PDB file of C-alpha atoms in Angstrom:
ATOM      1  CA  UNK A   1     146.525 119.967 126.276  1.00  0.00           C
ATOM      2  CA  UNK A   2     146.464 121.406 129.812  1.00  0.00           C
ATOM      3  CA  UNK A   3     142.578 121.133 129.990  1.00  0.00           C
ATOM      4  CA  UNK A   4     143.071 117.825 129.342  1.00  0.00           C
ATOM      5  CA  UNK A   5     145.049 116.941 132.322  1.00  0.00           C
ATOM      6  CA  UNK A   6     142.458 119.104 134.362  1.00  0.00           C
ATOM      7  CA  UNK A   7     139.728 116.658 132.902  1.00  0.00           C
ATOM      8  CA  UNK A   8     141.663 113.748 133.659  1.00  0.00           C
ATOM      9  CA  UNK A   9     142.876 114.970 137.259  1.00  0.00           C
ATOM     10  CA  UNK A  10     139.354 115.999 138.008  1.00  0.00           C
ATOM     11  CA  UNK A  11     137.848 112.542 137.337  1.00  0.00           C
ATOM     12  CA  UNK A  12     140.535 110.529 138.852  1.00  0.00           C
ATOM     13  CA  UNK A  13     139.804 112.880 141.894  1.00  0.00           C
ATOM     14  CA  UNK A  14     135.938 112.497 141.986  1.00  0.00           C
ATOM     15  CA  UNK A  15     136.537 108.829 141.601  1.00  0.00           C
ATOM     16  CA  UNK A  16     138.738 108.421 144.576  1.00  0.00           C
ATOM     17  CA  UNK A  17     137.465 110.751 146.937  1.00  0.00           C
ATOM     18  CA  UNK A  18     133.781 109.578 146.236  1.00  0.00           C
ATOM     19  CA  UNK A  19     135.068 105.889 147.215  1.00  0.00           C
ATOM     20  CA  UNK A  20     136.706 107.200 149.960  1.00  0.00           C
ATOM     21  CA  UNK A  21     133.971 108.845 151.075  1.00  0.00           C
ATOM     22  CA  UNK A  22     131.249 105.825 150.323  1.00  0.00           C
ATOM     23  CA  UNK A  23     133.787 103.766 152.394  1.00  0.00           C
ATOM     24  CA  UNK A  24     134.031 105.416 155.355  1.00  0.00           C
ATOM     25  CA  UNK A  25     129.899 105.796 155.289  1.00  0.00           C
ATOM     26  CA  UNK A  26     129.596 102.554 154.802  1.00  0.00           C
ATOM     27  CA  UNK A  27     132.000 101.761 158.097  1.00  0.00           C
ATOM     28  CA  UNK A  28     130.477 104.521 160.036  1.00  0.00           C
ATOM     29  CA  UNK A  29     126.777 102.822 159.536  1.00  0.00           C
ATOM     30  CA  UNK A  30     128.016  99.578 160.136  1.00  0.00           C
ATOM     31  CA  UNK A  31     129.547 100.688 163.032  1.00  0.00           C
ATOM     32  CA  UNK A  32     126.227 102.846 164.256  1.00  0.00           C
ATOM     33  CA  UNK A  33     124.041  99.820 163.841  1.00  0.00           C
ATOM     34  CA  UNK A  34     126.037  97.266 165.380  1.00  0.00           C
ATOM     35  CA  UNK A  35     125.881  95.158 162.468  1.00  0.00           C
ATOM     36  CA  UNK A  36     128.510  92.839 160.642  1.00  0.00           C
ATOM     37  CA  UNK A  37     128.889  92.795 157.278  1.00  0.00           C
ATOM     38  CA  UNK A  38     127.959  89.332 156.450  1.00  0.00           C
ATOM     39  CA  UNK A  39     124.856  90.491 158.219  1.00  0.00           C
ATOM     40  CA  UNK A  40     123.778  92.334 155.057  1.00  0.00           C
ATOM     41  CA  UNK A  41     122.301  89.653 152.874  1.00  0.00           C
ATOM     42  CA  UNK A  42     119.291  88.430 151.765  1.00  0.00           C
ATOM     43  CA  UNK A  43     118.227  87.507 155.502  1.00  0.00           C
ATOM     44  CA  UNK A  44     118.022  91.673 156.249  1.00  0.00           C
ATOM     45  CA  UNK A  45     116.803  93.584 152.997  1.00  0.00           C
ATOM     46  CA  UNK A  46     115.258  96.208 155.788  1.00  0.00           C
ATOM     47  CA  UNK A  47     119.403  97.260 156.535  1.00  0.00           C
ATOM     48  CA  UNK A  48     119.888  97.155 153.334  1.00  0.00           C
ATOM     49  CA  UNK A  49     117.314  98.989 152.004  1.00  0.00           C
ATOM     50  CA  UNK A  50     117.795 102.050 154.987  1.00  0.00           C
ATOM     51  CA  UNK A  51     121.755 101.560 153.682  1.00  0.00           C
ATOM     52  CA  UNK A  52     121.213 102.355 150.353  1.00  0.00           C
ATOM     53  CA  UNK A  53     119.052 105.322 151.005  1.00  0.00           C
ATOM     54  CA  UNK A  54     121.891 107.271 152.939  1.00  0.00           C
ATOM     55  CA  UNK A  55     124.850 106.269 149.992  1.00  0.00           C
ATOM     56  CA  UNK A  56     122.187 107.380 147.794  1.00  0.00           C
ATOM     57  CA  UNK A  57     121.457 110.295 149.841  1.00  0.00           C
ATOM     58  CA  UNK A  58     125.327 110.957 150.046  1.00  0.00           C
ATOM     59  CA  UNK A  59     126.149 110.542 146.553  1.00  0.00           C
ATOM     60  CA  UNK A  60     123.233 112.721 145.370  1.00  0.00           C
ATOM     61  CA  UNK A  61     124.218 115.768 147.732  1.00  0.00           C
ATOM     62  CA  UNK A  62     127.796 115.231 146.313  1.00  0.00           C
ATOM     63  CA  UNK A  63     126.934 115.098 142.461  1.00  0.00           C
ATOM     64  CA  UNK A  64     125.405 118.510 143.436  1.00  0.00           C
ATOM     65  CA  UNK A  65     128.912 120.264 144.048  1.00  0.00           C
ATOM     66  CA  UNK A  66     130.467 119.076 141.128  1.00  0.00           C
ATOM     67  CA  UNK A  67     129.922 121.485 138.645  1.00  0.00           C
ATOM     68  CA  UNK A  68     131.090 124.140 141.138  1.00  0.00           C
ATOM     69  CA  UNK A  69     134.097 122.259 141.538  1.00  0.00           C
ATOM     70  CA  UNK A  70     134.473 122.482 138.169  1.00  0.00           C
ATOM     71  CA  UNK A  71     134.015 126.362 137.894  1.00  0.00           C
ATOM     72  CA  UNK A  72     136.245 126.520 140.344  1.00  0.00           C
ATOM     73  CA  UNK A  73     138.936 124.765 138.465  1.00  0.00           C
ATOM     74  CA  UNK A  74     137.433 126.856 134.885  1.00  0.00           C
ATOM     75  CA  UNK A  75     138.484 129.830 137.179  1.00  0.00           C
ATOM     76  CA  UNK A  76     141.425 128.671 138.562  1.00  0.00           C
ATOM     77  CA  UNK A  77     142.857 127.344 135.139  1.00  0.00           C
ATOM     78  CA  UNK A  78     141.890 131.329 133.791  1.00  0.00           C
ATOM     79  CA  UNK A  79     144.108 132.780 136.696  1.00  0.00           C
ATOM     80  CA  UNK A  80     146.731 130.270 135.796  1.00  0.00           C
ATOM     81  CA  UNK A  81     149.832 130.445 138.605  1.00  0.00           C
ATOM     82  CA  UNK A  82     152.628 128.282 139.039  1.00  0.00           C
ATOM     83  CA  UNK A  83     150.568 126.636 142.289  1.00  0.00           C
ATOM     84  CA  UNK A  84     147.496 125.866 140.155  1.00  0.00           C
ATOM     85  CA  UNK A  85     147.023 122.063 140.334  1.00  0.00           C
ATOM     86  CA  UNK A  86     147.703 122.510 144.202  1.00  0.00           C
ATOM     87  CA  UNK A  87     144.651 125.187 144.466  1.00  0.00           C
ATOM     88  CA  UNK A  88     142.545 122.437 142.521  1.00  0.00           C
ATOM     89  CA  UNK A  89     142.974 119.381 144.559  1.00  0.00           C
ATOM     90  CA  UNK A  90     142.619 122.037 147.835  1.00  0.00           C
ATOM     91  CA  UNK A  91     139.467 123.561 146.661  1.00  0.00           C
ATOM     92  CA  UNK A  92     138.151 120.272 145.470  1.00  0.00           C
ATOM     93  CA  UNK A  93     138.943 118.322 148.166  1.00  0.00           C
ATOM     94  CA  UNK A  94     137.740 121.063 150.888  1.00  0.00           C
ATOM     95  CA  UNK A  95     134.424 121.243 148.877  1.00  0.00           C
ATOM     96  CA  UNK A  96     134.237 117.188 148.754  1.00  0.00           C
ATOM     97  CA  UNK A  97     135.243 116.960 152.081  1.00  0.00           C
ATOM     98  CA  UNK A  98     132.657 119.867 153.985  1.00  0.00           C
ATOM     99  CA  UNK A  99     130.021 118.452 151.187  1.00  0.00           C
ATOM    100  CA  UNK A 100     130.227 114.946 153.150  1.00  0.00           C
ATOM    101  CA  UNK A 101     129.909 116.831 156.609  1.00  0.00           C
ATOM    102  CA  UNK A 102     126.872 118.622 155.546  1.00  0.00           C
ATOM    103  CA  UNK A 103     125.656 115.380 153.898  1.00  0.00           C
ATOM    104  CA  UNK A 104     125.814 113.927 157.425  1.00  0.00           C
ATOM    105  CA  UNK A 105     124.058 116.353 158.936  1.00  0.00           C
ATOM    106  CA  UNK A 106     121.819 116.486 157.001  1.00  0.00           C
ATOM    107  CA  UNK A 107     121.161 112.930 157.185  1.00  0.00           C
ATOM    108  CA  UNK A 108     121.391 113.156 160.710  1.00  0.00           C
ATOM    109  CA  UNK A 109     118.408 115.453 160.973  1.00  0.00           C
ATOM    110  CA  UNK A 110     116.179 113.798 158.884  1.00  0.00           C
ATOM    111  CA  UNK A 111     116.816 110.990 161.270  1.00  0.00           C
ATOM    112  CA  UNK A 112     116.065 112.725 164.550  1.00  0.00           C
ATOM    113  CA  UNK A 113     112.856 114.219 162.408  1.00  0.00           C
ATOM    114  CA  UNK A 114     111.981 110.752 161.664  1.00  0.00           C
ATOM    115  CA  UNK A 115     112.475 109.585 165.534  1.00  0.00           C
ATOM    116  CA  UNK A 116     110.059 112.751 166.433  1.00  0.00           C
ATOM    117  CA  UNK A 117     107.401 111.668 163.656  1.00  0.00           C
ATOM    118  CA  UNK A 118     107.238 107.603 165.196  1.00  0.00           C
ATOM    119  CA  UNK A 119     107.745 107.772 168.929  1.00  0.00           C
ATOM    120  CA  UNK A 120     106.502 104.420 169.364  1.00  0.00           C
ATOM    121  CA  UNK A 121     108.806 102.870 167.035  1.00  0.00           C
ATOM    122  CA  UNK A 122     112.250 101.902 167.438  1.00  0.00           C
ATOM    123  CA  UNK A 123     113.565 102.098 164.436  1.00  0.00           C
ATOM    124  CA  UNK A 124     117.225 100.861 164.807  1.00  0.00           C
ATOM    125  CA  UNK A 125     115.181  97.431 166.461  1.00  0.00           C
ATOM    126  CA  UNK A 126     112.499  96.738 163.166  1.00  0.00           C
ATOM    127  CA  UNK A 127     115.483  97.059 160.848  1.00  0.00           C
ATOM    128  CA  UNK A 128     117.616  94.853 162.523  1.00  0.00           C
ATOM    129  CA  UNK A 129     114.425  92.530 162.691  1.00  0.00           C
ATOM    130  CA  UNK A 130     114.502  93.294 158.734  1.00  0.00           C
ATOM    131  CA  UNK A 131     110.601  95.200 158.797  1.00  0.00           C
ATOM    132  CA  UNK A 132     110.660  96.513 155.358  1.00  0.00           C
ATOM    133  CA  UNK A 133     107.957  98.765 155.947  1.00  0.00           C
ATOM    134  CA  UNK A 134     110.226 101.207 158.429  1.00  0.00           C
ATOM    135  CA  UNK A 135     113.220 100.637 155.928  1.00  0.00           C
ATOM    136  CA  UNK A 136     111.166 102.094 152.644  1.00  0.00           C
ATOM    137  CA  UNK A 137     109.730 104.740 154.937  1.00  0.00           C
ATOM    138  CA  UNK A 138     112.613 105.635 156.620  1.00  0.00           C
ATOM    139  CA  UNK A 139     114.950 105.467 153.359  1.00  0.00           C
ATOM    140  CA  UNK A 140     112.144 107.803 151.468  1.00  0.00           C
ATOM    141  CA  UNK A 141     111.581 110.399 153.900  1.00  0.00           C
ATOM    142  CA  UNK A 142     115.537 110.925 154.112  1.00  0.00           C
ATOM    143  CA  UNK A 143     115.924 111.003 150.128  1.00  0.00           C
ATOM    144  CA  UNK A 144     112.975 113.628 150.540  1.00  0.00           C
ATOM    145  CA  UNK A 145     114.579 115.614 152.632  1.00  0.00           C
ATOM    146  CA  UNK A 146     118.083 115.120 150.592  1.00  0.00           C
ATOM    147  CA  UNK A 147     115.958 116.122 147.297  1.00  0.00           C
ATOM    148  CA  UNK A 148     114.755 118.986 148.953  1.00  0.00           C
ATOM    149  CA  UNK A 149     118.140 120.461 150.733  1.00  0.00           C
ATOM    150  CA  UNK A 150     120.810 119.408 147.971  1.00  0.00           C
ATOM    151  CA  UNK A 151     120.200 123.171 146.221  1.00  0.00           C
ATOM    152  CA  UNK A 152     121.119 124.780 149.541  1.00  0.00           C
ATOM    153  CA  UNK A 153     123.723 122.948 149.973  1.00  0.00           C
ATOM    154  CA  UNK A 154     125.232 123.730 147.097  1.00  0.00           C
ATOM    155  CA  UNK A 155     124.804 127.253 147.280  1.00  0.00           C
ATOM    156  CA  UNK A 156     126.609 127.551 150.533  1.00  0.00           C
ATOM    157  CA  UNK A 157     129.727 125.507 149.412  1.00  0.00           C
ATOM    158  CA  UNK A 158     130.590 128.111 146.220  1.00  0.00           C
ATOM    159  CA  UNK A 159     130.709 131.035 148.987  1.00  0.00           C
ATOM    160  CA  UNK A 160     133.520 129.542 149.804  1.00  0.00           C
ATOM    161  CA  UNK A 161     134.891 128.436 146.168  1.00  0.00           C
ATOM    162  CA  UNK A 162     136.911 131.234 144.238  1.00  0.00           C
ATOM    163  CA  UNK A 163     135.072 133.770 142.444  1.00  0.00           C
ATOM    164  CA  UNK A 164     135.896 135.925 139.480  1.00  0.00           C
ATOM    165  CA  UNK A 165     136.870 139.237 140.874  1.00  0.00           C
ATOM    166  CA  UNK A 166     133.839 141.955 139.905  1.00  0.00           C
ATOM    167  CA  UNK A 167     134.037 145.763 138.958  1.00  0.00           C
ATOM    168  CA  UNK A 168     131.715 147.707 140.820  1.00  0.00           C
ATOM    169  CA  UNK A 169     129.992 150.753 138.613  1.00  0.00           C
ATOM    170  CA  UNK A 170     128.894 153.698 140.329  1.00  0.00           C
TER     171      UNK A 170
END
């Protein structure tokens, strides 16, 4: 029965902290663009477009670190103390939380690569004037780059996750 309040605590977890964290994108680009939200409609598909590339970008750099949040907890739940469910929500929410940092920078970069590839274009200005063109260029050379990093990224958050401890043979 305990694995089943893991399960459950895990997805009520993901759930929250992946709204959370879709949220505060969502603000933070609204805020970056200098655009309202009644501005996204069917008068701008450009901002909407270049906006659904980064939450898809986020959410597929994020889906990534799942499982090793899970191993984590399959570890954790092995080694099982009386501060377990408080290691769980740390390790989870560190790994969630660093995962959305890297998920910015990431995004980040692929945007200053993207300003570097099209000096003559201002980007922020065609999407506002909703030129589709930039937005499905823009929004596929960022989920390239996401596609491309998201194994990385992984890989560098479960250094920090707990490990099983290993007997070295001489």
């Amino acid at each position: 029965m305990n694995v089943l309040y893991l399960a459950i605590l895990q997805i009520i977890m993901s759930i929250l902290l992946s709204v959370v964290v879709f949220f505060i994108s969502y603000k933070i680009l609204l805020k970056l663009f200098g655009v309202k939200d009644q501005k996204l409609n069917n008068d701008n598909l450009a901002l909407s477009i270049f906006f659904s590339g980064i939450i898809f970008s986020t959410g597929y750099l994020l889906s990534g670190i799942i499982p090793s949040i899970i191993s984590a907890i399959e570890l954790l739940k092995i080694n099982n103390g009386d501060d377990m469910y408080v290691k769980i929500i740390k390790y989870s929410s560190l790994a969630l939380f660093f995962g959305f940092l890297m998920a910015s920078m990431i995004q980040f970069s692929a945007f200053v690569l993207i300003k570097t590839m099209t000096k003559y274009v201002k980007e922020v200005d065609e999407l506002k004037r909703n030129n589709l063109a930039v937005a499905i260029l823009l929004s596929t050379i960022l989920i390239s780059i996401t596609l491309i990093s998201k194994d990385s990224l992984v890989f560098l958050i479960e250094l920090y996750m707990p490990q099983p401890d290993v007997v070295k043979f001489i």
